[in-house]
Coordinates of C-alpha atoms and ligand atoms in Angstrom, one line a residue:
M1 CA -105.2 242.9 -24.9
T2 CA -105.9 246.1 -23.1
E3 CA -106.0 246.2 -19.3
K4 CA -109.7 247.2 -19.4
K5 CA -110.7 244.3 -21.5
R6 CA -108.9 241.9 -19.2
R7 CA -110.7 243.3 -16.2
Q8 CA -114.0 242.8 -18.0
G9 CA -113.2 239.2 -18.2
S10 CA -112.4 238.8 -21.9
H11 CA -111.1 235.3 -22.5
R12 CA -108.9 236.1 -25.5
V13 CA -105.7 234.2 -25.0
A14 CA -103.6 234.4 -28.1
V15 CA -104.6 235.3 -31.6
S16 CA -103.6 232.9 -34.4
G17 CA -106.1 232.5 -37.2
D18 CA -109.8 232.7 -36.6
V19 CA -111.0 229.1 -36.3
E20 CA -114.3 228.8 -34.5
V21 CA -115.0 226.2 -31.8
S22 CA -117.6 224.6 -33.9
A23 CA -115.1 224.0 -36.7
Y24 CA -112.8 222.3 -34.1
L25 CA -115.7 220.1 -33.1
E26 CA -116.5 219.1 -36.6
I27 CA -112.9 217.9 -36.8
A28 CA -113.2 216.1 -33.5
E29 CA -116.6 214.6 -34.3
G30 CA -115.6 213.4 -37.7
R31 CA -112.8 211.4 -36.1
R32 CA -114.8 209.9 -33.1
D33 CA -118.2 208.4 -33.7
E34 CA -118.8 208.1 -30.0
Q35 CA -118.5 211.8 -29.4
P36 CA -121.5 212.7 -27.3
Q37 CA -124.3 214.4 -29.3
E38 CA -125.8 216.7 -26.6
E39 CA -127.7 219.8 -27.5
P40 CA -125.5 222.9 -27.4
A41 CA -125.6 224.6 -24.1
K42 CA -128.4 227.1 -23.7
P43 CA -127.3 230.7 -23.2
L44 CA -126.5 231.5 -19.6
G45 CA -129.3 232.9 -17.7
E46 CA -128.9 235.2 -14.7
E47 CA -125.3 235.9 -13.8
R48 CA -123.9 233.2 -11.4
E49 CA -120.3 232.4 -10.8
A50 CA -119.5 228.7 -11.0
V51 CA -117.0 226.6 -12.8
A52 CA -117.4 222.9 -13.6
I53 CA -114.4 220.6 -13.1
V54 CA -114.7 217.6 -15.4
D55 CA -113.0 214.7 -13.8
F56 CA -111.0 212.2 -15.8
G57 CA -109.9 210.1 -12.9
S58 CA -107.2 212.3 -11.5
Q59 CA -106.2 212.0 -7.9
Y60 CA -106.0 215.8 -8.0
S61 CA -109.5 216.7 -9.1
W62 CA -110.7 217.5 -5.6
L63 CA -107.5 219.6 -5.2
I64 CA -108.4 221.7 -8.3
A65 CA -111.8 222.2 -6.7
R66 CA -110.1 223.3 -3.5
R67 CA -107.9 225.8 -5.2
V68 CA -110.8 227.3 -7.2
R69 CA -112.8 227.7 -4.1
E70 CA -109.8 229.4 -2.5
C71 CA -110.2 232.0 -5.2
S72 CA -113.7 232.6 -4.0
V73 CA -115.3 231.0 -7.1
Y74 CA -117.9 228.2 -6.6
C75 CA -117.2 225.0 -8.5
E76 CA -118.2 221.4 -8.6
V77 CA -116.4 218.3 -9.8
V78 CA -118.5 216.4 -12.3
P79 CA -117.8 213.0 -13.9
H80 CA -116.6 213.1 -17.5
D81 CA -119.8 211.4 -18.7
A82 CA -122.2 213.8 -16.9
T83 CA -125.0 215.0 -19.2
W84 CA -125.5 218.6 -19.9
E85 CA -128.9 218.4 -18.1
S86 CA -127.3 217.2 -14.9
I87 CA -124.9 220.2 -14.8
A88 CA -126.9 222.9 -16.6
S89 CA -128.1 224.5 -13.3
L90 CA -124.5 225.3 -12.5
Q91 CA -124.4 227.7 -15.4
P92 CA -120.6 227.3 -15.6
K93 CA -118.6 230.3 -16.6
G94 CA -115.8 227.9 -17.5
F95 CA -114.7 224.3 -17.6
I96 CA -111.6 222.8 -16.2
L97 CA -110.7 219.4 -17.6
S98 CA -108.7 217.4 -15.0
G99 CA -105.7 215.2 -15.4
G100 CA -106.2 211.5 -15.6
P101 CA -104.2 208.3 -15.4
G102 CA -104.5 207.1 -19.0
S103 CA -103.6 208.1 -22.5
V104 CA -106.0 209.6 -25.0
Y105 CA -105.2 206.7 -27.2
D106 CA -106.3 204.0 -24.7
E107 CA -109.3 202.0 -25.7
G108 CA -112.4 203.7 -24.3
A109 CA -110.3 206.7 -23.2
P110 CA -112.8 209.2 -21.6
Q111 CA -113.5 212.2 -23.8
A112 CA -114.6 215.7 -22.9
P113 CA -118.3 216.0 -23.6
A114 CA -119.3 218.0 -26.7
Y115 CA -121.0 220.7 -24.5
V116 CA -117.6 221.6 -23.0
Y117 CA -116.6 223.1 -26.4
K118 CA -120.0 224.1 -27.6
S119 CA -121.0 226.2 -24.6
Q120 CA -118.5 228.9 -25.7
V121 CA -117.1 229.5 -22.3
P122 CA -113.4 229.2 -21.5
V123 CA -111.9 225.8 -21.0
L124 CA -108.7 224.9 -19.1
G125 CA -107.3 221.5 -19.7
I126 CA -104.7 220.2 -17.2
C127 CA -102.4 217.4 -18.3
Y128 CA -104.7 214.7 -19.7
G129 CA -107.2 217.5 -20.1
M130 CA -104.8 219.4 -22.3
Q131 CA -104.0 216.3 -24.3
L132 CA -107.8 215.8 -24.8
I133 CA -108.1 219.3 -26.1
A134 CA -105.3 218.6 -28.6
H135 CA -106.8 215.2 -29.6
Q136 CA -110.4 216.3 -29.9
L137 CA -109.8 219.6 -31.6
G138 CA -107.5 218.4 -34.4
G139 CA -104.0 218.5 -32.9
R140 CA -101.7 215.5 -32.3
V141 CA -100.6 213.9 -29.1
A142 CA -97.3 211.9 -29.1
L143 CA -97.9 208.6 -27.5
G144 CA -95.7 207.4 -24.7
A145 CA -93.1 210.1 -25.2
K146 CA -90.4 210.5 -22.7
R147 CA -92.0 210.5 -19.3
E148 CA -91.6 213.7 -17.4
Y149 CA -92.2 213.6 -13.6
G150 CA -91.3 216.1 -11.0
L151 CA -90.2 219.7 -11.0
A152 CA -89.4 221.6 -14.2
V153 CA -88.9 225.2 -15.1
L154 CA -91.6 226.7 -17.2
H155 CA -90.4 229.4 -19.6
Q156 CA -93.1 231.7 -21.0
N157 CA -93.1 232.5 -24.8
S158 CA -93.5 236.1 -25.9
V159 CA -97.2 235.6 -26.8
S160 CA -99.4 237.8 -24.6
T161 CA -101.7 235.8 -22.3
P162 CA -103.6 236.9 -19.2
L163 CA -102.9 233.4 -17.8
F164 CA -99.5 234.3 -16.7
E165 CA -100.3 237.9 -15.7
G166 CA -98.2 239.1 -12.8
L167 CA -95.9 236.1 -12.9
P168 CA -92.1 236.1 -13.6
P169 CA -91.1 234.7 -17.0
D170 CA -89.7 231.5 -15.6
I171 CA -91.4 229.6 -12.8
P172 CA -91.1 226.2 -11.2
V173 CA -94.0 223.8 -12.1
W174 CA -94.9 220.2 -11.3
M175 CA -94.9 217.7 -14.2
S176 CA -96.4 214.3 -14.3
H177 CA -97.1 213.0 -17.8
G178 CA -96.1 210.4 -20.4
D179 CA -97.8 211.6 -23.6
R180 CA -97.2 215.1 -24.8
I181 CA -98.5 217.5 -27.4
E182 CA -96.8 217.1 -30.7
D183 CA -98.9 219.4 -32.9
M184 CA -101.4 222.0 -31.5
P185 CA -104.9 222.1 -33.0
P186 CA -105.5 224.9 -35.6
G187 CA -105.7 228.3 -34.0
F188 CA -103.7 227.5 -30.9
N189 CA -100.4 229.2 -29.9
S190 CA -97.8 227.8 -27.7
L191 CA -97.6 229.9 -24.5
A192 CA -94.8 228.3 -22.6
Y193 CA -92.3 225.4 -22.7
T194 CA -90.0 223.4 -20.5
D195 CA -86.8 221.5 -21.3
N196 CA -88.7 218.4 -22.0
S197 CA -92.0 219.8 -23.2
P198 CA -91.8 222.2 -26.2
I199 CA -95.5 222.9 -25.7
A200 CA -96.1 223.0 -21.9
A201 CA -99.0 225.6 -22.3
M202 CA -101.1 226.4 -25.2
G203 CA -104.2 228.6 -25.8
N204 CA -106.5 229.9 -28.5
D205 CA -108.5 233.0 -29.2
Q206 CA -111.7 231.4 -27.7
G207 CA -110.2 231.0 -24.2
I208 CA -109.4 227.3 -24.6
I209 CA -106.2 226.7 -22.8
G210 CA -104.1 223.6 -22.0
L211 CA -101.4 223.2 -19.4
Q212 CA -99.1 220.2 -19.4
F213 CA -98.2 220.8 -15.7
H214 CA -100.3 220.7 -12.6
P215 CA -101.1 224.2 -11.3
E216 CA -103.2 222.8 -8.4
V217 CA -100.4 221.1 -6.5
V218 CA -98.2 222.9 -3.9
H219 CA -95.1 222.0 -5.9
T220 CA -96.3 224.6 -8.5
P221 CA -95.9 227.5 -6.1
Q222 CA -97.5 230.1 -8.5
G223 CA -100.2 227.6 -9.6
K224 CA -102.9 229.3 -7.7
N225 CA -102.1 232.6 -9.4
I226 CA -102.4 230.8 -12.7
L227 CA -105.8 229.4 -11.7
R228 CA -106.9 232.7 -10.4
N229 CA -105.9 234.4 -13.7
F230 CA -107.9 231.7 -15.6
L231 CA -111.0 232.3 -13.4
Y232 CA -110.8 236.1 -13.2
E233 CA -109.1 237.2 -16.4
V234 CA -110.3 234.5 -18.8
C235 CA -113.7 233.4 -17.4
G236 CA -114.5 236.8 -16.1
C237 CA -115.4 235.7 -12.6
S238 CA -115.1 238.3 -9.8
G239 CA -115.0 236.0 -6.7
T240 CA -118.5 236.1 -5.2
W241 CA -118.3 232.8 -3.3
T242 CA -118.0 233.7 0.3
S243 CA -119.4 232.3 3.6
G244 CA -122.0 235.1 3.6
S245 CA -123.2 234.2 0.1
F246 CA -123.2 230.5 0.9
I247 CA -125.3 231.1 4.1
A248 CA -127.8 233.3 2.2
E249 CA -128.1 230.8 -0.6
S250 CA -128.4 227.8 1.7
I251 CA -131.1 229.3 3.8
E252 CA -133.2 229.9 0.7
R253 CA -132.5 226.4 -0.6
I254 CA -133.3 224.8 2.7
R255 CA -136.6 226.7 2.9
N256 CA -137.5 225.6 -0.6
Q257 CA -136.7 222.0 0.1
V258 CA -138.3 221.7 3.6
G259 CA -141.4 223.8 3.1
K260 CA -143.5 223.3 6.2
G261 CA -141.9 219.9 6.9
K262 CA -140.2 218.7 10.1
V263 CA -136.5 218.1 10.3
I264 CA -134.4 216.1 12.7
C265 CA -130.7 216.3 13.2
A266 CA -128.3 214.3 15.3
L267 CA -125.9 216.6 17.1
S268 CA -122.5 214.9 17.9
G269 CA -120.6 217.9 19.2
G270 CA -118.5 218.0 16.1
V271 CA -118.2 221.0 13.8
D272 CA -120.2 219.5 10.9
S273 CA -123.4 218.7 12.7
A274 CA -123.1 222.0 14.7
V275 CA -123.0 224.0 11.5
V276 CA -125.8 222.0 9.8
A277 CA -128.0 222.4 12.8
T278 CA -127.3 226.2 13.1
L279 CA -127.9 226.7 9.4
I280 CA -131.2 224.8 9.3
N281 CA -132.3 226.5 12.4
R282 CA -131.7 229.8 10.7
A283 CA -133.7 228.7 7.8
V284 CA -136.7 227.0 9.3
G285 CA -136.4 227.7 13.1
D286 CA -138.7 225.5 15.2
Q287 CA -139.3 223.0 12.4
L288 CA -135.9 221.6 13.4
T289 CA -135.4 219.3 16.3
C290 CA -131.9 218.2 17.3
I291 CA -131.3 215.0 19.1
F292 CA -128.1 214.6 21.1
V293 CA -127.5 211.1 22.2
D294 CA -125.1 211.1 25.1
T295 CA -123.5 207.7 24.8
G296 CA -121.5 208.1 28.1
L297 CA -118.4 207.7 25.9
L298 CA -117.8 211.5 25.5
R299 CA -115.1 213.6 26.9
R300 CA -115.4 215.8 30.0
E301 CA -117.8 218.7 29.8
E302 CA -118.9 217.7 26.2
A303 CA -122.5 217.2 27.0
E304 CA -122.7 220.5 28.9
R305 CA -121.1 222.3 26.0
I306 CA -123.6 221.0 23.6
N307 CA -126.5 221.9 25.8
N308 CA -125.2 225.4 26.5
T309 CA -124.5 226.2 22.9
F310 CA -127.6 224.9 21.3
Q311 CA -130.3 225.1 24.0
K312 CA -129.2 228.0 26.2
N313 CA -127.5 230.3 23.6
M314 CA -129.4 229.4 20.4
N315 CA -132.7 228.4 21.9
M316 CA -133.0 225.4 19.6
N317 CA -135.3 222.4 20.1
L318 CA -132.8 220.0 21.6
I319 CA -133.6 216.6 23.0
H320 CA -130.7 215.4 25.2
V321 CA -130.9 211.7 25.7
N322 CA -128.7 210.3 28.5
A323 CA -128.2 206.8 27.2
S324 CA -124.9 206.0 28.9
D325 CA -126.4 203.0 30.9
R326 CA -127.7 201.4 27.7
F327 CA -124.3 201.8 25.9
L328 CA -122.3 200.5 28.9
A329 CA -124.6 197.5 29.4
K330 CA -124.2 196.6 25.7
L331 CA -120.4 197.0 25.9
S332 CA -120.0 194.9 29.0
G333 CA -117.3 192.3 28.5
V334 CA -116.6 193.4 25.0
V335 CA -112.9 193.8 24.1
D336 CA -112.7 193.5 20.3
P337 CA -112.5 197.0 18.7
E338 CA -114.7 196.1 15.7
E339 CA -117.3 194.6 18.0
K340 CA -117.3 197.8 20.1
R341 CA -117.8 199.9 16.9
H342 CA -120.6 197.7 15.7
I343 CA -122.5 197.7 19.0
I344 CA -122.2 201.5 19.5
G345 CA -123.3 202.1 15.9
E346 CA -126.3 199.9 16.2
E347 CA -127.3 201.2 19.6
F348 CA -127.0 204.8 18.4
V349 CA -129.4 204.2 15.6
R350 CA -131.8 202.5 18.0
V351 CA -131.8 205.3 20.5
F352 CA -132.1 207.9 17.7
E353 CA -135.1 206.2 16.2
E354 CA -136.8 205.8 19.5
E355 CA -136.4 209.5 20.2
A356 CA -137.5 210.5 16.7
A357 CA -140.6 208.4 17.0
K358 CA -141.6 210.4 20.1
I359 CA -141.6 213.7 18.1
G360 CA -144.4 212.4 15.8
R361 CA -144.3 213.1 12.1
V362 CA -140.9 213.8 10.7
D363 CA -140.1 214.4 7.1
F364 CA -136.4 215.2 6.8
L365 CA -133.1 214.0 8.3
A366 CA -130.3 216.6 8.3
Q367 CA -126.8 215.3 7.7
G368 CA -123.3 216.9 7.7
T369 CA -122.1 215.2 4.5
L370 CA -119.1 217.1 3.2
Y371 CA -117.9 217.5 -0.4
P372 CA -115.0 215.1 -0.2
D373 CA -117.4 212.3 0.6
V374 CA -119.6 213.3 -2.3
V375 CA -116.7 213.5 -4.7
E376 CA -115.3 210.2 -3.5
S377 CA -118.6 208.3 -3.8
A378 CA -119.5 209.9 -7.1
L379 CA -116.2 209.4 -8.8
T380 CA -114.9 206.2 -7.4
G381 CA -118.3 204.5 -7.5
S382 CA -117.9 200.9 -6.8
R383 CA -114.1 200.9 -6.4
T384 CA -113.3 198.4 -3.7
V385 CA -111.2 199.7 -0.9
A386 CA -109.8 197.3 1.7
T387 CA -111.5 197.8 5.0
I388 CA -109.0 198.5 7.7
K389 CA -111.5 199.8 10.3
T390 CA -115.2 200.0 9.7
H391 CA -115.4 203.6 11.0
H392 CA -119.1 203.2 11.7
N393 CA -120.1 206.8 11.6
V394 CA -122.0 207.2 14.8
G395 CA -124.6 209.8 14.0
G396 CA -125.0 208.2 10.6
L397 CA -128.2 207.7 8.7
P398 CA -130.8 205.3 10.1
S399 CA -131.7 204.2 6.6
E400 CA -134.9 202.4 7.6
M401 CA -136.5 205.6 8.7
N402 CA -137.2 206.5 5.1
L403 CA -136.6 210.2 5.5
S404 CA -135.5 212.6 2.8
L405 CA -132.1 214.0 3.4
V406 CA -131.2 217.7 3.9
E407 CA -127.4 218.0 3.4
P408 CA -126.6 221.7 3.2
L409 CA -122.8 221.2 3.5
R410 CA -122.5 218.6 0.7
F411 CA -120.6 221.0 -1.5
L412 CA -118.2 222.3 1.2
F413 CA -114.7 221.4 2.2
K414 CA -113.9 221.1 5.9
D415 CA -112.2 224.5 6.1
E416 CA -115.1 226.1 4.4
V417 CA -117.4 224.5 6.9
R418 CA -115.3 226.1 9.6
E419 CA -115.5 229.6 8.0
V420 CA -119.3 229.2 7.6
G421 CA -119.5 228.1 11.3
L422 CA -117.7 231.3 12.4
A423 CA -119.9 233.4 10.1
L424 CA -122.9 231.8 11.7
G425 CA -121.6 232.9 15.1
L426 CA -120.4 229.6 16.5
T427 CA -117.5 229.9 18.9
E428 CA -113.9 229.2 17.8
E429 CA -113.8 226.4 20.3
M430 CA -116.7 224.7 18.6
V431 CA -115.5 225.4 15.1
Y432 CA -111.8 224.4 15.5
R433 CA -112.5 221.3 17.6
Q434 CA -110.3 218.4 16.7
P435 CA -112.0 215.4 15.2
F436 CA -113.4 212.9 17.7
P437 CA -114.4 209.4 16.7
G438 CA -118.1 208.4 16.8
P439 CA -117.4 205.4 19.2
G440 CA -115.7 208.0 21.4
L441 CA -113.6 207.0 24.4
A442 CA -114.7 203.3 24.0
I443 CA -111.9 202.9 21.4
R444 CA -109.4 204.8 23.6
I445 CA -109.8 202.3 26.3
I446 CA -107.9 199.2 25.3
G447 CA -109.9 196.2 26.5
E448 CA -113.3 196.3 28.2
V449 CA -115.1 199.6 28.7
T450 CA -116.2 200.2 32.3
R451 CA -117.5 203.3 34.1
E452 CA -114.3 203.5 36.2
R453 CA -112.0 203.2 33.1
L454 CA -114.0 205.9 31.4
E455 CA -113.5 208.2 34.4
T456 CA -109.7 207.5 34.2
V457 CA -109.3 208.1 30.5
R458 CA -111.5 211.2 30.7
A459 CA -109.4 212.7 33.5
A460 CA -106.2 212.0 31.5
D461 CA -107.7 213.3 28.3
W462 CA -108.8 216.5 30.0
I463 CA -105.2 217.2 31.1
V464 CA -103.8 216.5 27.6
M465 CA -106.3 218.8 26.0
N466 CA -105.9 221.6 28.4
E467 CA -102.1 221.5 28.4
I468 CA -102.0 221.4 24.6
K469 CA -104.4 224.3 24.4
N470 CA -102.3 226.3 27.0
A471 CA -99.2 225.7 24.9
N472 CA -101.2 227.1 21.9
M473 CA -100.7 223.9 19.9
Y474 CA -104.3 222.7 19.8
R475 CA -105.0 224.0 16.3
Q476 CA -101.7 222.8 14.8
L477 CA -102.5 219.2 15.7
W478 CA -104.9 217.1 13.8
Q479 CA -105.7 215.2 17.1
S480 CA -104.2 214.9 20.5
F481 CA -105.6 212.6 23.2
A482 CA -104.9 210.0 25.9
V483 CA -105.3 206.3 25.5
L484 CA -105.8 204.1 28.6
T485 CA -103.9 200.8 28.2
P486 CA -104.5 197.6 30.2
V487 CA -100.8 197.5 31.0
R488 CA -100.1 197.8 34.7
S489 CA -96.6 198.5 36.0
V490 CA -94.9 199.1 39.3
G491 CA -94.2 202.6 40.5
V492 CA -93.4 204.4 43.7
M493 CA -95.2 207.3 45.3
G494 CA -94.0 208.7 48.6
D495 CA -92.9 205.7 50.5
S496 CA -95.3 203.2 48.9
R497 CA -95.2 201.0 46.0
T498 CA -97.9 201.5 43.3
Y499 CA -99.2 199.1 40.7
G500 CA -101.1 201.4 38.3
Y501 CA -102.1 201.7 34.7
M502 CA -100.1 203.1 31.8
V503 CA -101.6 205.9 29.8
A504 CA -100.3 206.7 26.3
I505 CA -100.4 210.2 24.8
R506 CA -101.1 210.4 21.1
A507 CA -100.6 213.7 19.2
V508 CA -100.5 213.7 15.4
T509 CA -100.3 216.1 12.6
S510 CA -102.2 215.3 9.4
E511 CA -104.0 216.8 6.4
D512 CA -106.8 214.4 6.1
A513 CA -106.3 211.5 8.5
M514 CA -105.3 209.2 5.7
T515 CA -101.7 209.6 6.7
A516 CA -100.3 211.1 9.9
D517 CA -97.1 211.8 11.7
W518 CA -96.5 211.9 15.4
A519 CA -96.2 215.5 16.6
R520 CA -92.8 216.7 17.8
L521 CA -94.2 218.1 21.0
P522 CA -91.8 220.1 23.2
Y523 CA -90.3 218.0 26.0
E524 CA -91.4 220.6 28.6
L525 CA -95.0 220.2 27.4
L526 CA -94.8 216.4 27.5
A527 CA -93.2 216.7 31.0
R528 CA -96.1 218.8 32.2
I529 CA -98.7 216.5 30.8
S530 CA -97.0 213.4 32.3
N531 CA -96.5 215.0 35.7
R532 CA -100.1 216.2 35.9
I533 CA -101.5 212.8 34.9
V534 CA -99.5 210.7 37.4
N535 CA -100.3 213.2 40.1
E536 CA -103.9 213.9 39.4
V537 CA -105.2 210.6 38.1
P538 CA -104.8 208.1 40.9
E539 CA -105.1 204.9 38.8
V540 CA -102.2 205.9 36.5
N541 CA -98.5 205.7 37.4
R542 CA -96.8 205.7 34.1
V543 CA -97.2 207.9 30.9
V544 CA -95.6 207.1 27.5
Y545 CA -95.6 209.0 24.2
D546 CA -96.6 207.3 21.0
I547 CA -94.0 208.0 18.3
S548 CA -95.6 206.0 15.5
S549 CA -96.7 207.4 12.2
K550 CA -99.7 206.3 10.1
P551 CA -99.1 204.1 8.2
P552 CA -98.1 201.6 9.5
S553 CA -99.9 202.5 12.7
T554 CA -103.3 204.2 12.8
I555 CA -104.2 207.4 14.7
E556 CA -106.5 205.6 17.2
W557 CA -105.2 202.6 19.1
E558 CA -108.2 200.6 18.3
Ligands
XMP601 P1 -107.5 205.9 12.2 O1 -107.4 205.4 13.6 O2 -108.1 204.9 11.3 O3 -108.4 207.1 12.2 O4 -106.1 206.3 11.7 C1 -108.6 208.0 11.2 C2 -109.5 209.1 11.6 O5 -110.8 208.5 11.8 C3 -111.2 208.6 13.2 N1 -111.9 207.4 13.5 C4 -113.2 207.2 13.6 N2 -114.2 208.1 13.3 N3 -115.8 206.3 13.8 C5 -115.5 207.6 13.5 O6 -116.5 208.4 13.3 C6 -114.8 205.4 14.0 O7 -115.1 204.2 14.3 C7 -113.5 205.9 13.9 N4 -112.2 205.3 14.1 C8 -111.3 206.2 13.8 C9 -110.0 208.9 14.0 O8 -110.3 209.6 15.2 C10 -109.2 209.7 13.0 O9 -109.6 211.1 12.9

């Protein structure tokens, strides 16, 4: 292949015979009666760069999506039984078939829909996805062959392929499979091998490619280059997915959806609702009203920050409800963490509904749903997950209000939301804010929540946050905060004995809050935080540092 052809996005991979995709399909369909019979994909309309990731139950599907987005190519994860009609508007320039936990020989093993092969766009099968390609297009998969798990060295064959463009001939890759390819389908060439997999990568002349290893995981260090090569060199994408293009597209979509309708949005102070509100405000201006419910459980200066940003700087319609008395009254005497969550969640919805009712007719509710939530609910469906904490999402949907949802971030990952936030002109402080739980400081006060205890934990938290920021560690930490415990201990200050409360400092690193490790904060930083808290917060005379990881502990103490 010439360099020019590659840049034009030709998807030729390796020439070996001239078997057409339709011929492969006939083989596949002849063998499997249950092969979906969709109409062939219609020719692609206007040029739009998107790739569909067909999910076969891999824990890595969202990670593939993440990597594709990092290459500035828009993509969506779709279930393996998605109909063509449901994905046609994506106009995919390529398909990626994910891995999966099973074997292609399992009863009811999910198959790639016929449109994947019929649409005549490139296909990249990863692990199970590769085995499916072999199985459906007339090759042979060896069942339960020697399991290969962990790092392997991938050696390229001499066949020319744009997939490995710019890579050294031998690279480390991450393997995790039982079955393996025994015979390739007609027209395919082996592109690479490892010690245990004679066919670790294969491809044909129609841009159908299979990889036995996982290019999406960090253990395959050059994996992103391989995915980029697939997207750019094989599918012909040029990387048009940027914050700017997202904002322009979203504004248009929001305008189409909302028309002349009225939208309400709950502002929590977090980055997601801030970006949603800003985006919708850009699209429909005054048709949006934001409601900020001040529960009285927020950190110091939080309410002011929200008012300043949205009302003063952006001139948005903002209703600021000071509901702290209501929340404190409801929480009086309550010590059980789940009960606190429940009460706060319920009260929030009540306040929100009351305020919304005052606005008059409202048609839409804006929400900051992100892509991982969408993928999880779409792909795991009814999977039961043990409830460890209910995580009532304060700011969540009051379902009885019967409003249509506007969810402009539902296809974004968290770091993309941050990029969009910056591009919309939100401050770094707002955009890189650490997560803060909906029930707020109520679950950082062990035991009953009172006005005095809120003041104490707020003062300690303020010191933690400022010292962490001064030490330039704020962004490296997933969360860092103070917890007020009900433990009282004896201390000495000047010549007198004290009997004060103990505050715990919690600082963790994490990727996604599912697991977390306690942060190895420098001793000097811990010393400064401790000194300041015992000196500046009169009710506290002892500070401890929490050195538990999650699991078995959780990030919050309640
Ligand atoms: P845990 O404590 O379960 O917390 O390790 C994981 C992440 O979730 C946040 N969190 C909550 N967020 N409502 C929320 O909106 C809640 O009730 C809640 N409880 C915990 C926590 O701050 C961490 O980021």
